[in-house]
Short mmCIF file of C-alpha atoms in Angstrom, two decimals:
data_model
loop_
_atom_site.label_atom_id
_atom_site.label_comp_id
_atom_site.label_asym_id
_atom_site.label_seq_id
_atom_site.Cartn_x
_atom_site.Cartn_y
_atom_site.Cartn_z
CA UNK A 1 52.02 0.07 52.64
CA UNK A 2 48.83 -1.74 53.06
CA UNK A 3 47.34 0.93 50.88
CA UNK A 4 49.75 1.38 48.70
CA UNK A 5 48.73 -2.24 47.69
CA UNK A 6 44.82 -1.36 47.50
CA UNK A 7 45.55 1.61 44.98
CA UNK A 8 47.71 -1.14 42.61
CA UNK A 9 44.64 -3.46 43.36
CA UNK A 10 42.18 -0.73 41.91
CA UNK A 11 44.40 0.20 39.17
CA UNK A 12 44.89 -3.50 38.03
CA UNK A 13 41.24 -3.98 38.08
CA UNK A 14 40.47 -0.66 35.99
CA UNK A 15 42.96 -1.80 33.42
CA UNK A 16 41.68 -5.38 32.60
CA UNK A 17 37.97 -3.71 32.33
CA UNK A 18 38.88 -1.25 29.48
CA UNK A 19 40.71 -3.61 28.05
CA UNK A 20 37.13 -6.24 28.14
CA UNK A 21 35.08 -3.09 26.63
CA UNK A 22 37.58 -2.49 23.91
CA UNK A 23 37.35 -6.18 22.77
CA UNK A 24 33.60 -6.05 22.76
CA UNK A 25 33.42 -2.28 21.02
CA UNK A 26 35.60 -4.04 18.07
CA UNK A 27 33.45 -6.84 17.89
CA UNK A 28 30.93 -5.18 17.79
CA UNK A 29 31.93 -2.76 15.28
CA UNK A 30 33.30 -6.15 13.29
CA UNK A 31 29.63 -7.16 13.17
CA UNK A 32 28.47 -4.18 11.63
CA UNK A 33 30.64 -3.75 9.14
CA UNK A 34 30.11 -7.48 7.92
CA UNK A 35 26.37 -7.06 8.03
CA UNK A 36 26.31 -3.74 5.60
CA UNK A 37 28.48 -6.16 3.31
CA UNK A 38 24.75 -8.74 3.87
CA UNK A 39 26.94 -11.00 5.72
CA UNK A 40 25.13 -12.50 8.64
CA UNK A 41 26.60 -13.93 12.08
CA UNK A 42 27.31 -17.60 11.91
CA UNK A 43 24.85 -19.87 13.89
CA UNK A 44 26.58 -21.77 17.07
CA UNK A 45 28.00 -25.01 15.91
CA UNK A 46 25.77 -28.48 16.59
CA UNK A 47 27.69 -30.74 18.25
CA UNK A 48 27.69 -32.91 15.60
CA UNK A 49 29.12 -30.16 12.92
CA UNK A 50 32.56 -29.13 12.94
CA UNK A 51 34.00 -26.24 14.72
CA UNK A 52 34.68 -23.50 11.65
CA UNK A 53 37.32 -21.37 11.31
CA UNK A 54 35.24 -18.39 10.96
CA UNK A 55 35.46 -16.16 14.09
CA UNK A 56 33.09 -16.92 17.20
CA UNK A 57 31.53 -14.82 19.13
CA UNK A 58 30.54 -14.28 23.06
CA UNK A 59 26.53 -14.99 23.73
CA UNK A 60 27.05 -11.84 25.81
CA UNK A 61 27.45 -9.91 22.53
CA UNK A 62 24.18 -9.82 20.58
CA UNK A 63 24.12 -10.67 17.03
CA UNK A 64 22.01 -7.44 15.91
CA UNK A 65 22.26 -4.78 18.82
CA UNK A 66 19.10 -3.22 16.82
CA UNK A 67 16.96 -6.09 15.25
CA UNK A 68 14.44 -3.65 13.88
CA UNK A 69 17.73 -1.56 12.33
CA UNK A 70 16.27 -0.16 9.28
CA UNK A 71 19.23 -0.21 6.69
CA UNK A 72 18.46 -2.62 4.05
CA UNK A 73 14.22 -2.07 4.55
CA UNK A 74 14.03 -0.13 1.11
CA UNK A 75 15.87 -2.91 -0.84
CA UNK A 76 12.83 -4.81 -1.92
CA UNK A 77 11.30 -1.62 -3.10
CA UNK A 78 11.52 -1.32 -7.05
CA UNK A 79 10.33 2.31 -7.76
CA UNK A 80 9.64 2.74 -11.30
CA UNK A 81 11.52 6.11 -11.48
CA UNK A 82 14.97 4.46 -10.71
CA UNK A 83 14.32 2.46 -13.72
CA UNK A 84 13.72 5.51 -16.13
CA UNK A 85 9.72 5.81 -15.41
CA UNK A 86 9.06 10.20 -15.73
CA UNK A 87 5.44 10.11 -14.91
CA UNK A 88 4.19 13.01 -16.66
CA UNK A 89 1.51 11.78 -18.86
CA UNK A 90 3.14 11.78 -21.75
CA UNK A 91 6.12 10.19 -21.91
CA UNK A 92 5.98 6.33 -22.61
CA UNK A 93 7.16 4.71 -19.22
CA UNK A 94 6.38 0.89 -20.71
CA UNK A 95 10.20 0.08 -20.38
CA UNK A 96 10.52 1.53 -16.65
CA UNK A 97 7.45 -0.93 -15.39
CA UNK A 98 8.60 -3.82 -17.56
CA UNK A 99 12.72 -3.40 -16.11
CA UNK A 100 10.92 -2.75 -11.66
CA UNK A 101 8.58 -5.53 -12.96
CA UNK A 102 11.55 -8.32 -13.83
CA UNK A 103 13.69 -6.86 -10.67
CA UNK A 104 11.07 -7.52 -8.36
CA UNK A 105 9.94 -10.70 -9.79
CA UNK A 106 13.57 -12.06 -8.73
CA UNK A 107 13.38 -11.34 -5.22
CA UNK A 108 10.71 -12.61 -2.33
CA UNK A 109 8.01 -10.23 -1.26
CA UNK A 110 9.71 -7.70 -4.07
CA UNK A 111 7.51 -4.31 -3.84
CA UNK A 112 6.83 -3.09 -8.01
CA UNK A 113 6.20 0.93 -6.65
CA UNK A 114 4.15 3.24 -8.99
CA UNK A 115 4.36 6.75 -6.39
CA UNK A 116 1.64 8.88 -5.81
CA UNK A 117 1.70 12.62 -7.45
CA UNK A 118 3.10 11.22 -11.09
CA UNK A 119 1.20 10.24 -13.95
CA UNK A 120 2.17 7.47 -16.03
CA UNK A 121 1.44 5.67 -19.18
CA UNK A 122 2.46 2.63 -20.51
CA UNK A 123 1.19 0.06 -23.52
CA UNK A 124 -0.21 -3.21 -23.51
CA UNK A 125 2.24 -5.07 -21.06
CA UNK A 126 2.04 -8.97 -19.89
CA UNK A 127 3.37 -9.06 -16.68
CA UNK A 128 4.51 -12.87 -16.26
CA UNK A 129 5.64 -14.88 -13.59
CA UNK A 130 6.47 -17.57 -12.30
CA UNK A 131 7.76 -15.49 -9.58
CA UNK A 132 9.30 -15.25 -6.09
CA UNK A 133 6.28 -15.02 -3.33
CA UNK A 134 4.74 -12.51 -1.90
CA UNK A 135 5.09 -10.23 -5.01
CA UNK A 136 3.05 -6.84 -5.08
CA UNK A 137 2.30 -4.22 -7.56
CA UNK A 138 1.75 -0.92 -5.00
CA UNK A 139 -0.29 1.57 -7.56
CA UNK A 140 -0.14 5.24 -5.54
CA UNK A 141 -0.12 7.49 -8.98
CA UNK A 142 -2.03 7.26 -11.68
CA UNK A 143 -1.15 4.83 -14.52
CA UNK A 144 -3.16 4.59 -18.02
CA UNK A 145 -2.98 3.16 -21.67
CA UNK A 146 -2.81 5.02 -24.39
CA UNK A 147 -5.57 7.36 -25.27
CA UNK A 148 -7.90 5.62 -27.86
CA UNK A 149 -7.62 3.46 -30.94
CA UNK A 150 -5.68 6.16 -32.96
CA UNK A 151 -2.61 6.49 -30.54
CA UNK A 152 -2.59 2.15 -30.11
CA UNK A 153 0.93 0.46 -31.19
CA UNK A 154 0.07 -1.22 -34.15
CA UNK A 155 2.21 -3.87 -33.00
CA UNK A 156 -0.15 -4.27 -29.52
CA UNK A 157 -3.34 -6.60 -28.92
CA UNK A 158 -6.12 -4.69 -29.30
CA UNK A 159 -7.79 -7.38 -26.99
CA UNK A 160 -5.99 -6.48 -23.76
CA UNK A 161 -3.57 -4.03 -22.08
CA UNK A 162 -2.43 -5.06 -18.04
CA UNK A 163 -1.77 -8.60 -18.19
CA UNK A 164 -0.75 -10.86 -15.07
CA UNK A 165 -0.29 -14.32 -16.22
CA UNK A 166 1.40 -17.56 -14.09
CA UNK A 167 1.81 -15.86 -11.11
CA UNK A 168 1.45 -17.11 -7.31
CA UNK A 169 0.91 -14.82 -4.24
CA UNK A 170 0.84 -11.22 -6.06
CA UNK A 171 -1.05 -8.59 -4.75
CA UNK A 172 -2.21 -5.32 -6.98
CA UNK A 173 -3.09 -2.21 -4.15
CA UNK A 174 -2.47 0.88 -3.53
CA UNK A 175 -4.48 4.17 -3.25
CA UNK A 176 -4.17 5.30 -6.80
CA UNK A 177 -6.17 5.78 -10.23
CA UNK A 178 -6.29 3.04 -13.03
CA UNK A 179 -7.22 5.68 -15.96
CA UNK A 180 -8.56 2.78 -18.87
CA UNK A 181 -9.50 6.49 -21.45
CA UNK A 182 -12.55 4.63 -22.80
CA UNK A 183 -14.29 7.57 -24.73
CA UNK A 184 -12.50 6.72 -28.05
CA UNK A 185 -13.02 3.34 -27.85
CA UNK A 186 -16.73 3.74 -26.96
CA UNK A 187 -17.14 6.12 -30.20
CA UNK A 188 -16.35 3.36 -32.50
CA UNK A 189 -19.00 3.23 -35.19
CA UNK A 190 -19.51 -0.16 -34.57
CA UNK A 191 -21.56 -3.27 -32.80
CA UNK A 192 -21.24 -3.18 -29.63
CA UNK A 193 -20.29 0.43 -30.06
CA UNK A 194 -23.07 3.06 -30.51
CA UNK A 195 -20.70 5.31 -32.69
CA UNK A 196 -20.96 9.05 -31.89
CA UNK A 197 -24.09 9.66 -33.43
CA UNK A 198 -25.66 6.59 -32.32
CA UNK A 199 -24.57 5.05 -35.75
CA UNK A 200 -23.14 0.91 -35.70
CA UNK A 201 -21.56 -0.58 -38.75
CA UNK A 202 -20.77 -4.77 -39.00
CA UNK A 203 -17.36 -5.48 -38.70
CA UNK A 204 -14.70 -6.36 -36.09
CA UNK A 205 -14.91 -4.03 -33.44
CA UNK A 206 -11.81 -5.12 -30.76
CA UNK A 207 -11.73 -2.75 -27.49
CA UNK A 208 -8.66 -3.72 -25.30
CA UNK A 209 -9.89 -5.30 -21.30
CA UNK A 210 -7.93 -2.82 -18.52
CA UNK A 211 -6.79 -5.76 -16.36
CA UNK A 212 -6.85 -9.40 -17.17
CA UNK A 213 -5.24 -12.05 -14.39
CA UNK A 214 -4.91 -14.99 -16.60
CA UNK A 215 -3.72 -19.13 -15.32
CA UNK A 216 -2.92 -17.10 -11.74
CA UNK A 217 -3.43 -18.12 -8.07
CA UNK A 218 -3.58 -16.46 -4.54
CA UNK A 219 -4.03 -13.11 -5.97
CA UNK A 220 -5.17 -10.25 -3.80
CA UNK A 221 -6.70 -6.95 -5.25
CA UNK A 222 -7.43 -4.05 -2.95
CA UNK A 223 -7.67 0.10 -2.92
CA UNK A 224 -7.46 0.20 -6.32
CA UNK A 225 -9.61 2.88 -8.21
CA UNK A 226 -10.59 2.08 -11.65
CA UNK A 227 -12.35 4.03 -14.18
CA UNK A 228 -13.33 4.55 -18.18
CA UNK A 229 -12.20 1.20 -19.44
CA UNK A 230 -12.46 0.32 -23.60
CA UNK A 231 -14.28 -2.92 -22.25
CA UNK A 232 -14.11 -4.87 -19.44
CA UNK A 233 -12.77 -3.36 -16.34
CA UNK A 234 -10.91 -6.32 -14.84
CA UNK A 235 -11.24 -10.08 -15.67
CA UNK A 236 -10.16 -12.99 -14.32
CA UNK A 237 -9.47 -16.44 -16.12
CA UNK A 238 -8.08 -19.61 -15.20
CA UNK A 239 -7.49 -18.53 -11.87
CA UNK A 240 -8.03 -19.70 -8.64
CA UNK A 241 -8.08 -18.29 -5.02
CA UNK A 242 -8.46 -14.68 -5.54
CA UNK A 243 -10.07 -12.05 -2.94
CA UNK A 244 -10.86 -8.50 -4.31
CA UNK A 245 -11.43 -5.57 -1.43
CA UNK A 246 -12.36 -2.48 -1.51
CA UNK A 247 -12.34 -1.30 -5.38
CA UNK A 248 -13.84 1.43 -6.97
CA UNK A 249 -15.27 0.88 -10.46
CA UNK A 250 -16.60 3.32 -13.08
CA UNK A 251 -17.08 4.43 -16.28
CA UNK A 252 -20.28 6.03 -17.80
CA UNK A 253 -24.10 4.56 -17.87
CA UNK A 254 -24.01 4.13 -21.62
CA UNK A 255 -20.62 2.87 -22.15
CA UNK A 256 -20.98 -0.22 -24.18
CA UNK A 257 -19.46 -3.81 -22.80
CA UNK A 258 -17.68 -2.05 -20.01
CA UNK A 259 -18.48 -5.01 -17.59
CA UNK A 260 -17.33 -4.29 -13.95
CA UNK A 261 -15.46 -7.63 -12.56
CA UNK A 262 -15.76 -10.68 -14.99
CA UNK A 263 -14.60 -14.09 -13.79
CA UNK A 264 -14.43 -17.09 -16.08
CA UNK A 265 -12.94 -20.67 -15.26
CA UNK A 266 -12.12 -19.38 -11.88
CA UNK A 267 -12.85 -20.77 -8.30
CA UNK A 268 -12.61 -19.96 -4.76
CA UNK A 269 -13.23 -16.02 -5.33
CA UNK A 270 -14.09 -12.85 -2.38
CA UNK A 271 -15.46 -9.73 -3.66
CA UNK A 272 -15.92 -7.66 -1.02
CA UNK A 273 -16.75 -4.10 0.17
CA UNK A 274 -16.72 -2.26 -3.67
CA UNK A 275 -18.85 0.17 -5.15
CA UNK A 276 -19.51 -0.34 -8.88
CA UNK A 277 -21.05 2.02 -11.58
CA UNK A 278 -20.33 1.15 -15.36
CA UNK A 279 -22.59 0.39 -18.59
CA UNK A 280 -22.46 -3.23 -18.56
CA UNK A 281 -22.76 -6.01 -15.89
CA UNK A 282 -21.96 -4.84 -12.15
CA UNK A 283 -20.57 -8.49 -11.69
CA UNK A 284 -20.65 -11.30 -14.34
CA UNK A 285 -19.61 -14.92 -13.98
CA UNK A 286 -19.00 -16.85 -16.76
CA UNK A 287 -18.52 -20.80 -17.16
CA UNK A 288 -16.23 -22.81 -14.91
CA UNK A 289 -16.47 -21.15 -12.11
CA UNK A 290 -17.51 -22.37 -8.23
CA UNK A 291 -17.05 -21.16 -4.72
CA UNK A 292 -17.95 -17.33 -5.74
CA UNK A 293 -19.02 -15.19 -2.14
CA UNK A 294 -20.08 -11.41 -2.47
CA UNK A 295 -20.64 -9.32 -0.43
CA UNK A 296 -21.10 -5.79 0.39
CA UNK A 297 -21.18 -4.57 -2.92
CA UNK A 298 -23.17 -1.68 -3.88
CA UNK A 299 -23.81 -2.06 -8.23
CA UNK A 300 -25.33 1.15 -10.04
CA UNK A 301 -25.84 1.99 -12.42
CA UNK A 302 -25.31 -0.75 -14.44
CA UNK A 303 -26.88 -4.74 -15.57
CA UNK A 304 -26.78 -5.66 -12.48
CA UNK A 305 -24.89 -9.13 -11.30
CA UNK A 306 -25.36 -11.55 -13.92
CA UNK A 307 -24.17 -15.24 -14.11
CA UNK A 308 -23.96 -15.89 -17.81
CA UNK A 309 -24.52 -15.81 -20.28
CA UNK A 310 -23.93 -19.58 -21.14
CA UNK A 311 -23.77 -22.27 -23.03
CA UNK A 312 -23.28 -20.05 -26.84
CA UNK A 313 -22.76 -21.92 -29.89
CA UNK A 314 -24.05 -25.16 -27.83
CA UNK A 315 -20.88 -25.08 -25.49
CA UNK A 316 -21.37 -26.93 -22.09
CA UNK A 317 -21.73 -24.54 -19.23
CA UNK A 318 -21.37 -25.40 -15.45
CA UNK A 319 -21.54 -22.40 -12.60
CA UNK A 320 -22.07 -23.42 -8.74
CA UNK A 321 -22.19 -22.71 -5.07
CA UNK A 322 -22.28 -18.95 -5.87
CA UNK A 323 -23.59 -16.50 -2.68
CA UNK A 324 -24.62 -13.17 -3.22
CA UNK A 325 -25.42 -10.86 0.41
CA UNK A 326 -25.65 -7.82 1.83
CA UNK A 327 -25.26 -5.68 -1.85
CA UNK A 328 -27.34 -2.68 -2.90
CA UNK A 329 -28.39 -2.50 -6.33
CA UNK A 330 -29.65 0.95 -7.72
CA UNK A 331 -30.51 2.45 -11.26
CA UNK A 332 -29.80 -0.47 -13.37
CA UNK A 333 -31.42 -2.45 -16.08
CA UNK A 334 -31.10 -5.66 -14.55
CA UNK A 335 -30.41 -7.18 -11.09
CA UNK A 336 -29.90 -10.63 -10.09
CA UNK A 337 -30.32 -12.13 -13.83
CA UNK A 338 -29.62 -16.12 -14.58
CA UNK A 339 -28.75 -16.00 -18.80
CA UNK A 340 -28.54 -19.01 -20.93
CA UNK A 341 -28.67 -19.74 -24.91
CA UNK A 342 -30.54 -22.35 -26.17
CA UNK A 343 -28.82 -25.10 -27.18
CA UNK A 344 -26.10 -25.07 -24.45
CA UNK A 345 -25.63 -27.79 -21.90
CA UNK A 346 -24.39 -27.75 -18.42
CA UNK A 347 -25.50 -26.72 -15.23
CA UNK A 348 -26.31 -23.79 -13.32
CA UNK A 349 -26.64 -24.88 -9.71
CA UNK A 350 -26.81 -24.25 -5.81
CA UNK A 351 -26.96 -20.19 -6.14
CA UNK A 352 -27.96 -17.59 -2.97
CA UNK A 353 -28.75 -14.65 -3.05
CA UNK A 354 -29.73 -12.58 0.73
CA UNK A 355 -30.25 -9.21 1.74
CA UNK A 356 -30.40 -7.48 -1.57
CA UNK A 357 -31.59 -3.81 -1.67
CA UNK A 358 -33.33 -2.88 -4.82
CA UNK A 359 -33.38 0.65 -5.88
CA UNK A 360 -35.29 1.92 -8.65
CA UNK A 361 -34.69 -1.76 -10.91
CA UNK A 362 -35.71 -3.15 -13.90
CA UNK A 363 -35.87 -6.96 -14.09
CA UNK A 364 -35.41 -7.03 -10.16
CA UNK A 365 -34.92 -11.16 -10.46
CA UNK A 366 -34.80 -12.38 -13.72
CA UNK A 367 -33.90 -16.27 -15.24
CA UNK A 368 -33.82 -16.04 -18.79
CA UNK A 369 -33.17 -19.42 -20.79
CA UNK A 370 -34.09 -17.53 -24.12
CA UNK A 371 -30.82 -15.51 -24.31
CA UNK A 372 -30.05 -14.13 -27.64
CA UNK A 373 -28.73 -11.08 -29.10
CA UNK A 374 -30.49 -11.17 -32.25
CA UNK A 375 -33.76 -12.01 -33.90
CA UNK A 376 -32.03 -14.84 -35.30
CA UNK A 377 -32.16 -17.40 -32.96
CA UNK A 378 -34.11 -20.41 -33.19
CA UNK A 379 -35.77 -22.88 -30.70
CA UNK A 380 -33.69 -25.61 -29.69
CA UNK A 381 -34.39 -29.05 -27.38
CA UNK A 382 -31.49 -28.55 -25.41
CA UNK A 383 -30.13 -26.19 -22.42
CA UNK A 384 -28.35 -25.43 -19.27
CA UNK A 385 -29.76 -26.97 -16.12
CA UNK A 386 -30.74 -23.81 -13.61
CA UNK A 387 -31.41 -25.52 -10.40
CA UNK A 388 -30.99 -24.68 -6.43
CA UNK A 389 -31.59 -21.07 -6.76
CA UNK A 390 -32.61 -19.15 -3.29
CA UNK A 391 -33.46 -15.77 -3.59
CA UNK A 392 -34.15 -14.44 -0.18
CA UNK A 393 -34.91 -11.10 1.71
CA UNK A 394 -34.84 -9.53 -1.82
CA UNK A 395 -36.71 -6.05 -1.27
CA UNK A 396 -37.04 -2.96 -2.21
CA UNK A 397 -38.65 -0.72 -5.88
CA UNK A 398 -38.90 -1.68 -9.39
CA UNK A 399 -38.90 0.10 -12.51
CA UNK A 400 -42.38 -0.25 -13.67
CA UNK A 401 -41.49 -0.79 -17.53
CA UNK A 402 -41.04 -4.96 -16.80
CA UNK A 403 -42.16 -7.02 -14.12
CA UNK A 404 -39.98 -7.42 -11.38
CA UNK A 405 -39.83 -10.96 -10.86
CA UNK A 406 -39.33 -13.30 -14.63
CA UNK A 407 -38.66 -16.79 -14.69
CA UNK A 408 -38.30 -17.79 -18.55
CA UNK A 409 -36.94 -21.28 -18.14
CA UNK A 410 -36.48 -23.82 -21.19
CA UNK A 411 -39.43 -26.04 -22.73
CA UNK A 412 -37.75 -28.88 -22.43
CA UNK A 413 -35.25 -28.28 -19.35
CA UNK A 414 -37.33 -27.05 -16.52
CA UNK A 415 -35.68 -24.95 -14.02
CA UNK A 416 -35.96 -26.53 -10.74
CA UNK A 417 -35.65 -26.09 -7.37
CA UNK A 418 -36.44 -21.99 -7.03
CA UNK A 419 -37.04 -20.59 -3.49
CA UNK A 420 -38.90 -17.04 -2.50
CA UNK A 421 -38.59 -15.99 0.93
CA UNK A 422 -39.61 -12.72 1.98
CA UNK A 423 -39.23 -11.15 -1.52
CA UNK A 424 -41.00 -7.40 -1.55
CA UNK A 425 -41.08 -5.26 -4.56
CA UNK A 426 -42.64 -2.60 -5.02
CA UNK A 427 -43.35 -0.03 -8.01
CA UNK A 428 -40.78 2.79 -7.52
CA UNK A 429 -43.50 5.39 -8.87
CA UNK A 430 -47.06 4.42 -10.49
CA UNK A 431 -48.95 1.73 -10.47
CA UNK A 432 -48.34 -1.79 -10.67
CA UNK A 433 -47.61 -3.17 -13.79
CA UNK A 434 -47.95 -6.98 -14.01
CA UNK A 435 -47.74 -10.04 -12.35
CA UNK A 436 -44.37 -11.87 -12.64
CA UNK A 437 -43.71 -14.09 -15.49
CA UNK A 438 -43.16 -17.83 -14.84
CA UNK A 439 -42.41 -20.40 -17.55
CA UNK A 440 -41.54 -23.73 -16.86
CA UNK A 441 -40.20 -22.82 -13.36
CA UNK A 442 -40.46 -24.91 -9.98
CA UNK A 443 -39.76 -24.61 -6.56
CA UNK A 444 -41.30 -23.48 -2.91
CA UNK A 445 -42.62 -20.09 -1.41
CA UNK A 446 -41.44 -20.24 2.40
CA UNK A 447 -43.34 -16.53 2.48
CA UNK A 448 -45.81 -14.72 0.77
CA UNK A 449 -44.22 -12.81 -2.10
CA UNK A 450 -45.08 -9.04 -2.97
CA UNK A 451 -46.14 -9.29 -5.86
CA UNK A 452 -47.54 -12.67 -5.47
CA UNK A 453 -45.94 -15.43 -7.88
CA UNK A 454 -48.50 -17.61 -8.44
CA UNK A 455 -47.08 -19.20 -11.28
CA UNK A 456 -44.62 -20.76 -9.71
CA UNK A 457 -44.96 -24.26 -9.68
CA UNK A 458 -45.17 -26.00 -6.74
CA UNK A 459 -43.09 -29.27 -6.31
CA UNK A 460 -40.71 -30.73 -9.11
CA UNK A 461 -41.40 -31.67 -12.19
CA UNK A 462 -41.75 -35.49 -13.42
CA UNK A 463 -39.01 -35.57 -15.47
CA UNK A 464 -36.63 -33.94 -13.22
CA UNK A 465 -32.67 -35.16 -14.33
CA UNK A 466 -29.69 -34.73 -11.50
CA UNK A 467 -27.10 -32.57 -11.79
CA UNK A 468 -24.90 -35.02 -12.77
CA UNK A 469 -26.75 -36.02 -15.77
CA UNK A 470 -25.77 -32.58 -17.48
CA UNK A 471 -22.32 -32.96 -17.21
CA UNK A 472 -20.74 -31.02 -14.45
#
């Protein structure tokens, strides 16, 4: 008898515990369903907010058995082919990019995917915003405008073709090609053009910029490869915050106005860790800009980095706190060069730039308050301010055809403030050519520079105005 009543014991016990793991296998089951649906598990009720109707379940069940469950991963991911995009070179894929663009725009940290192995080419587009944070464009393929001035929408700017304006936390990567198709553009017969026989003609001569970020913040532009632009390869206006990483920029030697990176009325900018080669400036910045750091750039050829030119058609120009370091500068006309008009106001002010490499440069360091693109200009009484320049650990060989080292600063506005420190040039084959070329131009020699610099002027001058007096 006595174990009869074990066995019915045992039995009892093996009955309720089924009957427990049923409950929780069809709440758990529950759960799953509702979350495919995007439902999600109600939070335990506060004591001060009413007990729901909606069902409740035990802590001992967890609310996502796999937290890192993978289902619904892909559904920030836009690719351009689900929206019509065929990626074969030919076909016009504007309307796939615009359609990803607008989907991914609606959602947070929405994923705008160009893939790798397709080849696609859309017009000029303006990608706008305001949108949802944490947006990025992910470039893997190749994408490019149309190719040259013959093949253009008559309907499209001429001026521009990627636009990204009003927009807040984007980010452009990826490991693919920007193809900009610059060779018909560049054989324009005319100014700046060369035409294909070296031939120019007067006349309006519009090539479209590859990339312009336009009244934007917190933008973030990495991997990207970049090549042959019509003009510009990427510029930046009215922005602020911006850090670009590892690019790769290039179009021919002789390929007219196809600046690198151009930044204009922008602050608090990173350029970091790119290698630049174009027919134009490496890096130029352009009025209204401040808080500029860059480093580990390698320019070539090219201008060089250029701040300017400022203050045309007597506009007031201010540029500060700008740092140059650690950037290699090879086969190029120009390489640290300071450019003003006459006429302009402003201020150029508190500029560094350290551990600079010099390979094989013309106009190694170079102010030149005489700007001009013509024969045509004439002397004028007024110009921008250049002071707080420091150019040090500047070394390396010059192209013998110019002095390395040319300080042309303003009659009436001296430039102020200049400091050499352990600046070595040398002739990268003959002899040395001349001395540097000082005009106007003060400041201090913490080290003896090669070649010596004798005309810089020691001190300040008498009639030395502050910053503030120009306007910035």
């Amino acid at each position: 008898m006595e174990s009869i009543r074990e066995l019915l014991l045992i039995l009892l016990a093996v009955i309720l515990l089924v009957q427990n793991l049923s409950n929780v296998e069809a709440r758990y089951h529950h759960h799953k369903k509702q979350k495919n649906k995007g439902s999600t598990v109600p939070p335990p009720a506060s004591p001060e907010t009413p007990v729901s109707s909606s069902p409740s379940y035990s802590p001992s069940v967890p609310s996502d058995p796999y937290p890192n469950d993978p289902v619904n991963s892909t559904d920030c991911i836009f690719d351009v082919r689900d929206y019509g995009a065929v990626g074969d070179g030919s076909a016009d894929d504007t309307a796939a990019f615009r359609a990803a663009w607008k989907a991914a725009c609606a959602v947070e940290a929405g994923v705008v995917l160009a893939p790798s192995d397709y080849v696609f080419k859309i017009t000029s587009t303006i990608f706008s915003g305001p949108c949802k944070p944490g947006l990025v464009f992910q470039l893997d393929g190749v994408l490019m405008p149309p190719d040259g001035p013959d093949t253009w929408p008559k309907a499209d700017s001429r001026k521009q073709w990627l636009v990204f304006y009003k927009l807040d936390d984007m980010t452009f990567t990826g490991k693919g090609t920007i193809e900009g198709n610059g060779q018909p553009w560049w054989d324009l017969p005319c100014k700046p053009h060369r035409g294909p026989n070296g031939s120019t003609s007067s006349g309006p001569c519009d090539s479209p910029a590859l990339i312009r970020f336009f009244m934007s913040s917190n933008l973030v532009v990495s991997g990207l490869t970049i090549q042959n632009s019509p003009q510009f390869h990427m510029k930046f206006d009215g922005c602020e915050g911006v850090m670009i990483d590892k690019l790769s920029i290039s179009s021919p030697k002789l390929s007219p106005n196809t600046d690198g990176i151009h930044i204009e009325n922008t602050k608090s900018v990173g350029i970091y860790n790119s290698m630049i080669s174009n027919g134009d400036d490496c890096i130029s910045i352009g009025t209204g800009c401040s808080d500029v750091d860059i480093a580990d750039v390698t320019c070539g050829p090219s201008h060089g980095i250029s701040i300017g030119s400022l203050g045309a058609h007597y506009s007031q120009a201010c540029v500060s706190n700008i740092t140059v370091r650690n950037a290699i500068i090879r086969e190029s006309d120009n390489g640290l060069r300071i450019k003003t008009w006459q006429g302009g106001t402003g201020c150029v002010s508190d500029l560094s730039f350290e551990n600079i490499q010099m390979e094989n440069v013309r106009n190694c360091i170079n102010i030149d308050q005489y700007y001009c693109l013509s024969k045509e200009c004439l002397n004028q009484t007024s110009a921008v301010f250049v002071t707080g320049i420091t150019y040090r650990n500047i070394k390396g060989t010059y192209d013998v055809r110019t002095p390395p080292i040319h300080f042309a600063c303003s009659d009436t506005v001296p430039c102020t403030k200049i400091t050499m420190a352990e600046v070595e040039l040398l002739p990268y084959e003959g002899q040395l050519l001349d001395d540097p070329f000082c005009w106007n131009a003060y400041g201090t020699q913490e080290t003896l520079t090669i070649p010596p610099i004798d005309c810089l002027q020691e001190g300040e001058p008498q009639s030395e105005q502050e910053v503030s007096a120009y306007g910035c």
